[in-house]
PDB file of C-alpha atoms and ligand atoms in Angstrom:
ATOM      1  CA  MET X   1     -34.019 -12.917  51.223  1.00 45.00           C
ATOM      2  CA  GLY X   2     -31.129 -10.974  52.980  1.00 50.00           C
ATOM      3  CA  GLU X   3     -33.194  -8.466  55.056  1.00 54.00           C
ATOM      4  CA  PHE X   4     -35.121 -10.736  57.279  1.00 75.00           C
ATOM      5  CA  GLU X   5     -36.331  -8.689  60.103  1.00 85.00           C
ATOM      6  CA  PRO X   6     -35.886 -10.377  63.746  1.00 91.00           C
ATOM      7  CA  GLN X   7     -39.249 -11.568  65.017  1.00 94.00           C
ATOM      8  CA  THR X   8     -40.858  -9.694  67.723  1.00 95.00           C
ATOM      9  CA  ALA X   9     -43.163 -10.804  70.446  1.00 95.00           C
ATOM     10  CA  ASN X  10     -46.301  -8.498  70.093  1.00 95.00           C
ATOM     11  CA  GLY X  11     -49.302 -10.952  70.612  1.00 98.00           C
ATOM     12  CA  LYS X  12     -49.317 -11.873  66.943  1.00 98.00           C
ATOM     13  CA  VAL X  13     -50.709 -14.962  65.367  1.00 98.00           C
ATOM     14  CA  LEU X  14     -47.819 -16.293  63.252  1.00 98.00           C
ATOM     15  CA  TRP X  15     -48.261 -19.145  60.714  1.00 98.00           C
ATOM     16  CA  HIS X  16     -44.698 -20.213  60.968  1.00 98.00           C
ATOM     17  CA  PHE X  17     -42.710 -23.058  59.025  1.00 98.00           C
ATOM     18  CA  THR X  18     -39.660 -24.249  57.455  1.00 98.00           C
ATOM     19  CA  MET X  19     -40.746 -25.006  54.021  1.00 98.00           C
ATOM     20  CA  SER X  20     -39.246 -26.785  51.107  1.00 98.00           C
ATOM     21  CA  LEU X  21     -38.638 -24.682  47.997  1.00 98.00           C
ATOM     22  CA  ASP X  22     -41.534 -26.451  46.316  1.00 98.00           C
ATOM     23  CA  GLY X  23     -43.960 -25.455  49.130  1.00 98.00           C
ATOM     24  CA  PHE X  24     -44.171 -28.508  51.455  1.00 98.00           C
ATOM     25  CA  VAL X  25     -43.824 -28.305  55.177  1.00 98.00           C
ATOM     26  CA  ALA X  26     -43.652 -32.087  55.663  1.00 98.00           C
ATOM     27  CA  GLY X  27     -42.861 -34.815  53.306  1.00 98.00           C
ATOM     28  CA  PRO X  28     -44.884 -37.948  52.673  1.00 98.00           C
ATOM     29  CA  ASP X  29     -46.020 -39.608  55.948  1.00 97.00           C
ATOM     30  CA  HIS X  30     -45.181 -36.409  57.799  1.00 97.00           C
ATOM     31  CA  ALA X  31     -41.440 -36.948  57.075  1.00 98.00           C
ATOM     32  CA  MET X  32     -39.299 -34.077  58.581  1.00 97.00           C
ATOM     33  CA  ASP X  33     -35.866 -35.625  58.009  1.00 97.00           C
ATOM     34  CA  TRP X  34     -35.339 -33.215  55.207  1.00 98.00           C
ATOM     35  CA  MET X  35     -35.063 -30.426  57.469  1.00 96.00           C
ATOM     36  CA  ALA X  36     -31.896 -31.763  59.168  1.00 94.00           C
ATOM     37  CA  ALA X  37     -29.679 -30.920  56.207  1.00 93.00           C
ATOM     38  CA  ALA X  38     -30.947 -27.198  56.068  1.00 96.00           C
ATOM     39  CA  THR X  39     -28.749 -24.801  58.234  1.00 95.00           C
ATOM     40  CA  MET X  40     -30.612 -22.161  60.289  1.00 94.00           C
ATOM     41  CA  GLN X  41     -28.993 -18.833  60.899  1.00 94.00           C
ATOM     42  CA  PRO X  42     -27.255 -18.769  64.346  1.00 95.00           C
ATOM     43  CA  GLY X  43     -29.664 -17.475  66.931  1.00 95.00           C
ATOM     44  CA  LEU X  44     -32.828 -18.021  64.914  1.00 96.00           C
ATOM     45  CA  ILE X  45     -34.249 -20.916  66.904  1.00 96.00           C
ATOM     46  CA  GLU X  46     -33.526 -19.031  70.085  1.00 96.00           C
ATOM     47  CA  GLN X  47     -35.281 -15.785  68.773  1.00 97.00           C
ATOM     48  CA  TYR X  48     -38.399 -17.774  67.963  1.00 98.00           C
ATOM     49  CA  ALA X  49     -38.298 -19.675  71.335  1.00 97.00           C
ATOM     50  CA  ARG X  50     -38.047 -16.206  73.083  1.00 98.00           C
ATOM     51  CA  THR X  51     -40.956 -14.590  71.210  1.00 98.00           C
ATOM     52  CA  THR X  52     -43.411 -17.583  71.159  1.00 98.00           C
ATOM     53  CA  GLY X  53     -45.994 -17.531  74.104  1.00 98.00           C
ATOM     54  CA  ALA X  54     -48.000 -20.463  72.861  1.00 98.00           C
ATOM     55  CA  VAL X  55     -48.258 -22.955  70.116  1.00 98.00           C
ATOM     56  CA  LEU X  56     -51.466 -24.056  68.254  1.00 98.00           C
ATOM     57  CA  GLY X  57     -51.330 -27.324  66.194  1.00 98.00           C
ATOM     58  CA  GLY X  58     -53.579 -29.913  64.679  1.00 98.00           C
ATOM     59  CA  ARG X  59     -54.218 -33.574  65.417  1.00 98.00           C
ATOM     60  CA  ASP X  60     -52.267 -35.140  62.538  1.00 98.00           C
ATOM     61  CA  GLY X  61     -49.090 -33.244  63.432  1.00 97.00           C
ATOM     62  CA  TRP X  62     -49.391 -34.207  67.202  1.00 98.00           C
ATOM     63  CA  ASP X  63     -50.046 -37.789  66.231  1.00 97.00           C
ATOM     64  CA  ALA X  64     -46.947 -37.943  63.998  1.00 97.00           C
ATOM     65  CA  TYR X  65     -44.895 -36.109  66.708  1.00 96.00           C
ATOM     66  CA  PRO X  66     -46.536 -36.467  70.071  1.00 96.00           C
ATOM     67  CA  ASP X  67     -43.950 -34.665  72.153  1.00 95.00           C
ATOM     68  CA  PRO X  68     -44.006 -31.067  73.233  1.00 95.00           C
ATOM     69  CA  ARG X  69     -40.425 -31.063  74.176  1.00 95.00           C
ATOM     70  CA  GLY X  70     -39.358 -31.522  70.627  1.00 93.00           C
ATOM     71  CA  ILE X  71     -40.541 -27.856  69.803  1.00 96.00           C
ATOM     72  CA  TYR X  72     -37.456 -25.761  68.719  1.00 95.00           C
ATOM     73  CA  GLY X  73     -35.364 -28.689  69.580  1.00 92.00           C
ATOM     74  CA  GLY X  74     -36.250 -28.308  73.207  1.00 95.00           C
ATOM     75  CA  ALA X  75     -35.420 -24.462  73.339  1.00 96.00           C
ATOM     76  CA  TRP X  76     -39.143 -23.647  73.904  1.00 97.00           C
ATOM     77  CA  SER X  77     -41.488 -24.824  76.585  1.00 97.00           C
ATOM     78  CA  GLY X  78     -44.962 -23.513  77.085  1.00 98.00           C
ATOM     79  CA  PRO X  79     -48.673 -24.220  76.446  1.00 98.00           C
ATOM     80  CA  LEU X  80     -49.414 -26.347  73.534  1.00 98.00           C
ATOM     81  CA  PHE X  81     -52.903 -26.472  72.136  1.00 98.00           C
ATOM     82  CA  VAL X  82     -53.995 -29.452  69.750  1.00 98.00           C
ATOM     83  CA  LEU X  83     -57.179 -28.846  67.747  1.00 98.00           C
ATOM     84  CA  THR X  84     -59.122 -32.099  67.267  1.00 98.00           C
ATOM     85  CA  HIS X  85     -62.580 -33.400  67.025  1.00 98.00           C
ATOM     86  CA  ARG X  86     -61.526 -36.482  69.033  1.00 98.00           C
ATOM     87  CA  PRO X  87     -60.103 -35.124  72.261  1.00 98.00           C
ATOM     88  CA  GLU X  88     -61.313 -38.168  74.086  1.00 97.00           C
ATOM     89  CA  ASP X  89     -58.873 -40.685  72.420  1.00 97.00           C
ATOM     90  CA  ALA X  90     -55.673 -38.313  72.779  1.00 97.00           C
ATOM     91  CA  THR X  91     -53.301 -39.570  75.422  1.00 96.00           C
ATOM     92  CA  PRO X  92     -53.258 -36.864  78.158  1.00 97.00           C
ATOM     93  CA  THR X  93     -49.735 -35.054  78.092  1.00 97.00           C
ATOM     94  CA  GLU X  94     -48.431 -32.333  80.551  1.00 97.00           C
ATOM     95  CA  GLY X  95     -48.548 -28.958  78.961  1.00 97.00           C
ATOM     96  CA  VAL X  96     -50.833 -30.054  76.105  1.00 98.00           C
ATOM     97  CA  THR X  97     -54.453 -29.110  75.982  1.00 98.00           C
ATOM     98  CA  PHE X  98     -56.676 -30.746  73.336  1.00 98.00           C
ATOM     99  CA  LEU X  99     -59.435 -28.492  72.059  1.00 98.00           C
ATOM    100  CA  ASP X 100     -62.613 -29.265  70.258  1.00 98.00           C
ATOM    101  CA  CYS X 101     -63.748 -26.001  69.089  1.00 98.00           C
ATOM    102  CA  GLY X 102     -63.729 -23.597  66.191  1.00 97.00           C
ATOM    103  CA  PRO X 103     -60.646 -21.862  64.992  1.00 98.00           C
ATOM    104  CA  VAL X 104     -61.802 -18.500  66.375  1.00 98.00           C
ATOM    105  CA  GLU X 105     -62.111 -19.944  69.917  1.00 98.00           C
ATOM    106  CA  ALA X 106     -58.675 -21.792  69.500  1.00 98.00           C
ATOM    107  CA  VAL X 107     -57.035 -18.502  68.774  1.00 98.00           C
ATOM    108  CA  ARG X 108     -58.697 -16.638  71.624  1.00 98.00           C
ATOM    109  CA  ILE X 109     -57.438 -19.366  74.106  1.00 98.00           C
ATOM    110  CA  GLY X 110     -54.081 -19.531  72.537  1.00 98.00           C
ATOM    111  CA  LEU X 111     -53.436 -15.859  72.591  1.00 98.00           C
ATOM    112  CA  ALA X 112     -54.712 -15.551  76.011  1.00 98.00           C
ATOM    113  CA  ALA X 113     -52.141 -18.271  77.135  1.00 98.00           C
ATOM    114  CA  ALA X 114     -49.407 -16.580  75.183  1.00 98.00           C
ATOM    115  CA  GLY X 115     -49.415 -13.800  77.576  1.00 98.00           C
ATOM    116  CA  GLY X 116     -48.626 -11.013  75.244  1.00 98.00           C
ATOM    117  CA  LYS X 117     -46.086 -12.973  73.169  1.00 98.00           C
ATOM    118  CA  ASN X 118     -46.946 -14.687  69.846  1.00 98.00           C
ATOM    119  CA  LEU X 119     -49.112 -17.597  69.127  1.00 98.00           C
ATOM    120  CA  GLU X 120     -47.503 -19.697  66.556  1.00 98.00           C
ATOM    121  CA  VAL X 121     -49.732 -21.975  64.429  1.00 98.00           C
ATOM    122  CA  PHE X 122     -47.780 -25.042  63.364  1.00 98.00           C
ATOM    123  CA  SER X 123     -50.584 -26.563  61.105  1.00 98.00           C
ATOM    124  CA  PRO X 124     -51.184 -25.983  57.513  1.00 98.00           C
ATOM    125  CA  SER X 125     -54.895 -26.911  57.874  1.00 98.00           C
ATOM    126  CA  ILE X 126     -55.544 -24.610  60.838  1.00 98.00           C
ATOM    127  CA  GLY X 127     -53.548 -21.795  59.039  1.00 98.00           C
ATOM    128  CA  ARG X 128     -55.691 -22.038  56.044  1.00 98.00           C
ATOM    129  CA  GLN X 129     -58.926 -21.671  58.194  1.00 98.00           C
ATOM    130  CA  LEU X 130     -57.397 -18.678  60.072  1.00 98.00           C
ATOM    131  CA  LEU X 131     -56.471 -17.017  56.826  1.00 97.00           C
ATOM    132  CA  GLU X 132     -60.006 -17.267  55.640  1.00 96.00           C
ATOM    133  CA  LEU X 133     -61.239 -15.639  58.810  1.00 97.00           C
ATOM    134  CA  GLY X 134     -58.567 -13.058  58.681  1.00 97.00           C
ATOM    135  CA  LEU X 135     -56.841 -14.182  61.755  1.00 98.00           C
ATOM    136  CA  VAL X 136     -53.207 -14.597  60.578  1.00 98.00           C
ATOM    137  CA  ASP X 137     -51.136 -11.449  61.356  1.00 98.00           C
ATOM    138  CA  GLU X 138     -48.005 -12.920  59.651  1.00 98.00           C
ATOM    139  CA  ILE X 139     -46.828 -15.938  57.565  1.00 98.00           C
ATOM    140  CA  ASP X 140     -43.276 -16.570  58.598  1.00 97.00           C
ATOM    141  CA  LEU X 141     -41.209 -18.985  56.431  1.00 97.00           C
ATOM    142  CA  HIS X 142     -37.775 -20.349  56.235  1.00 97.00           C
ATOM    143  CA  VAL X 143     -37.104 -21.883  52.791  1.00 97.00           C
ATOM    144  CA  ALA X 144     -34.957 -24.913  53.000  1.00 98.00           C
ATOM    145  CA  PRO X 145     -32.777 -25.676  49.810  1.00 98.00           C
ATOM    146  CA  VAL X 146     -34.614 -28.939  48.967  1.00 98.00           C
ATOM    147  CA  LEU X 147     -37.463 -30.110  46.501  1.00 98.00           C
ATOM    148  CA  LEU X 148     -39.661 -32.608  48.059  1.00 98.00           C
ATOM    149  CA  GLY X 149     -42.304 -33.225  45.265  1.00 98.00           C
ATOM    150  CA  ALA X 150     -44.981 -34.530  47.720  1.00 98.00           C
ATOM    151  CA  GLY X 151     -46.007 -34.296  51.283  1.00 98.00           C
ATOM    152  CA  VAL X 152     -47.938 -31.737  53.203  1.00 98.00           C
ATOM    153  CA  ARG X 153     -48.418 -28.360  51.394  1.00 98.00           C
ATOM    154  CA  LEU X 154     -48.200 -24.979  53.229  1.00 98.00           C
ATOM    155  CA  TYR X 155     -51.391 -23.988  51.570  1.00 98.00           C
ATOM    156  CA  ASP X 156     -53.815 -26.434  49.933  1.00 97.00           C
ATOM    157  CA  ASN X 157     -56.892 -24.933  48.820  1.00 96.00           C
ATOM    158  CA  PRO X 158     -57.633 -25.917  45.070  1.00 95.00           C
ATOM    159  CA  ALA X 159     -60.882 -24.077  44.807  1.00 92.00           C
ATOM    160  CA  GLY X 160     -59.775 -20.920  46.695  1.00 93.00           C
ATOM    161  CA  ALA X 161     -58.949 -17.634  45.200  1.00 94.00           C
ATOM    162  CA  PRO X 162     -55.390 -16.242  45.182  1.00 95.00           C
ATOM    163  CA  ILE X 163     -54.346 -14.751  48.711  1.00 96.00           C
ATOM    164  CA  ARG X 164     -52.394 -11.500  48.017  1.00 97.00           C
ATOM    165  CA  LEU X 165     -49.618 -10.910  50.305  1.00 98.00           C
ATOM    166  CA  HIS X 166     -47.272  -8.145  51.260  1.00 97.00           C
ATOM    167  CA  ARG X 167     -43.700  -8.876  52.236  1.00 96.00           C
ATOM    168  CA  VAL X 168     -42.954  -7.744  55.825  1.00 95.00           C
ATOM    169  CA  GLY X 169     -39.824  -5.387  55.899  1.00 92.00           C
ATOM    170  CA  ALA X 170     -39.441  -5.050  52.113  1.00 93.00           C
ATOM    171  CA  GLU X 171     -38.969  -1.795  50.467  1.00 94.00           C
ATOM    172  CA  ASP X 172     -41.308  -2.682  47.863  1.00 97.00           C
ATOM    173  CA  PRO X 173     -43.708  -5.225  49.584  1.00 96.00           C
ATOM    174  CA  THR X 174     -45.121  -6.540  46.286  1.00 97.00           C
ATOM    175  CA  ALA X 175     -41.661  -7.302  44.774  1.00 97.00           C
ATOM    176  CA  VAL X 176     -40.905 -10.716  43.664  1.00 97.00           C
ATOM    177  CA  VAL X 177     -38.241 -12.451  45.647  1.00 95.00           C
ATOM    178  CA  ASN X 178     -35.298 -13.716  43.516  1.00 96.00           C
ATOM    179  CA  VAL X 179     -33.624 -17.020  44.581  1.00 96.00           C
ATOM    180  CA  ARG X 180     -31.121 -19.192  42.619  1.00 98.00           C
ATOM    181  CA  TYR X 181     -30.100 -22.713  43.386  1.00 98.00           C
ATOM    182  CA  ARG X 182     -28.066 -25.484  41.810  1.00 98.00           C
ATOM    183  CA  PRO X 183     -28.837 -29.085  42.166  1.00 98.00           C
ATOM    184  CA  LEU X 184     -26.290 -30.970  44.510  1.00 95.00           C
ATOM    185  CA  ARG X 185     -24.423 -33.460  42.541  1.00 91.00           C
TER     186      ARG X 185
HETATM  187  N1  NAP M   1     -42.029 -27.607  58.586  1.00 60.15           N
HETATM  188  C1  NAP M   1     -42.343 -27.165  59.606  1.00 60.15           C
HETATM  189  O1  NAP M   1     -41.723 -26.205  60.217  1.00 60.15           O
HETATM  190  C2  NAP M   1     -43.483 -27.767  60.496  1.00 60.15           C
HETATM  191  C3  NAP M   1     -43.797 -27.333  61.821  1.00 60.15           C
HETATM  192  C4  NAP M   1     -44.823 -27.961  62.528  1.00 60.15           C
HETATM  193  C5  NAP M   1     -45.639 -29.058  61.866  1.00 60.15           C
HETATM  194  N2  NAP M   1     -45.277 -29.276  60.543  1.00 60.15           N
HETATM  195  C6  NAP M   1     -45.924 -30.471  59.926  1.00 60.15           C
HETATM  196  O2  NAP M   1     -47.396 -30.018  59.668  1.00 60.15           O
HETATM  197  C7  NAP M   1     -48.076 -31.305  59.355  1.00 60.15           C
HETATM  198  C8  NAP M   1     -49.478 -31.193  60.090  1.00 60.15           C
HETATM  199  O3  NAP M   1     -50.266 -30.437  59.383  1.00 60.15           O
HETATM  200  P1  NAP M   1     -51.611 -31.004  58.599  1.00 60.15           P
HETATM  201  O4  NAP M   1     -52.323 -29.710  58.140  1.00 60.15           O
HETATM  202  O5  NAP M   1     -51.379 -32.220  57.980  1.00 60.15           O
HETATM  203  O6  NAP M   1     -52.381 -31.655  59.874  1.00 60.15           O
HETATM  204  P2  NAP M   1     -52.857 -31.003  61.247  1.00 60.15           P
HETATM  205  O7  NAP M   1     -53.358 -29.598  61.097  1.00 60.15           O
HETATM  206  O8  NAP M   1     -51.769 -31.224  62.163  1.00 60.15           O
HETATM  207  O9  NAP M   1     -54.068 -31.989  61.525  1.00 60.15           O
HETATM  208  C9  NAP M   1     -55.142 -31.913  61.006  1.00 60.15           C
HETATM  209  C10 NAP M   1     -56.316 -32.221  61.962  1.00 60.15           C
HETATM  210  O10 NAP M   1     -56.509 -31.438  62.855  1.00 60.15           O
HETATM  211  C11 NAP M   1     -57.679 -31.354  63.302  1.00 60.15           C
HETATM  212  N3  NAP M   1     -58.488 -30.071  63.168  1.00 60.15           N
HETATM  213  C12 NAP M   1     -58.123 -29.142  62.198  1.00 60.15           C
HETATM  214  N4  NAP M   1     -58.868 -28.053  62.300  1.00 60.15           N
HETATM  215  C13 NAP M   1     -59.800 -28.372  63.051  1.00 60.15           C
HETATM  216  C14 NAP M   1     -61.025 -27.613  63.743  1.00 60.15           C
HETATM  217  N5  NAP M   1     -61.231 -26.473  63.259  1.00 60.15           N
HETATM  218  N6  NAP M   1     -61.609 -28.236  64.623  1.00 60.15           N
HETATM  219  C15 NAP M   1     -61.337 -29.484  65.148  1.00 60.15           C
HETATM  220  N7  NAP M   1     -60.202 -30.313  64.787  1.00 60.15           N
HETATM  221  C16 NAP M   1     -59.473 -29.613  63.851  1.00 60.15           C
HETATM  222  C17 NAP M   1     -58.574 -32.533  62.598  1.00 60.15           C
HETATM  223  O11 NAP M   1     -58.247 -33.617  63.464  1.00 60.15           O
HETATM  224  P3  NAP M   1     -59.429 -34.805  63.651  1.00 60.15           P
HETATM  225  O12 NAP M   1     -60.721 -34.318  63.192  1.00 60.15           O
HETATM  226  O13 NAP M   1     -58.782 -35.992  63.080  1.00 60.15           O
HETATM  227  O14 NAP M   1     -59.475 -34.806  65.076  1.00 60.15           O
HETATM  228  C18 NAP M   1     -57.603 -32.592  61.383  1.00 60.15           C
HETATM  229  O15 NAP M   1     -57.902 -33.680  60.546  1.00 60.15           O
HETATM  230  C19 NAP M   1     -47.147 -32.442  60.101  1.00 60.15           C
HETATM  231  O16 NAP M   1     -46.616 -33.192  59.151  1.00 60.15           O
HETATM  232  C20 NAP M   1     -46.032 -31.690  60.760  1.00 60.15           C
HETATM  233  O17 NAP M   1     -45.055 -32.413  60.990  1.00 60.15           O
HETATM  234  C21 NAP M   1     -44.133 -28.757  59.982  1.00 60.15           C
END
């Protein structure tokens, strides 16, 4: 995982998460405390804060953490869009727009608001919809050294066909990535 290219702000749609080794982006009941023990490379948060123009999330993520000032630990501020079928019962919040529309329209609105920077999608369920529509430019992951065993999966689509990927920046984009861990005793 050494050669991780810095992110650029090119008006891309990024599906971006910190993920457990076993593929969860949140624990049971949307728990996020497991992330605190993972160390991010110096400057990484600032890199994403700099390249992100707007964020698109789903209603469950918003209901669990209804505070736009928490994004990148407060290092980022900007337009946040929350996709929901029930915008009328969401508490109006400065900087947050509740959208009841299809994913294509949500991306159009989000990219326009991003002003040439990236639109970050912070939702597994919306990311899955956008993947099916061919609207995800990059899947951008930081793998935390932890096994959660349950929670919200990055990609949950039991009936779906495999999605083939190419690794960005790799000499051989189809090569497996080798990682080796030891359980902490
Ligand atoms: N690890 C990380 O880096 C990271 C970063 C960000 C978020 N997260 C986590 O990700 C989790 C949230 O993901 P999630 O997939 O469980 O839930 P989610 O995407 O936040 O919410 C799903 C809900 O969004 C609404 N929605 C989705 N697609 C829609 C559409 N096309 N039209 C209208 N509404 C739509 C629906 O809400 P209604 O129908 O109920 O209105 C749906 O039930 C949270 O636990 C959050 O903490 C992790």
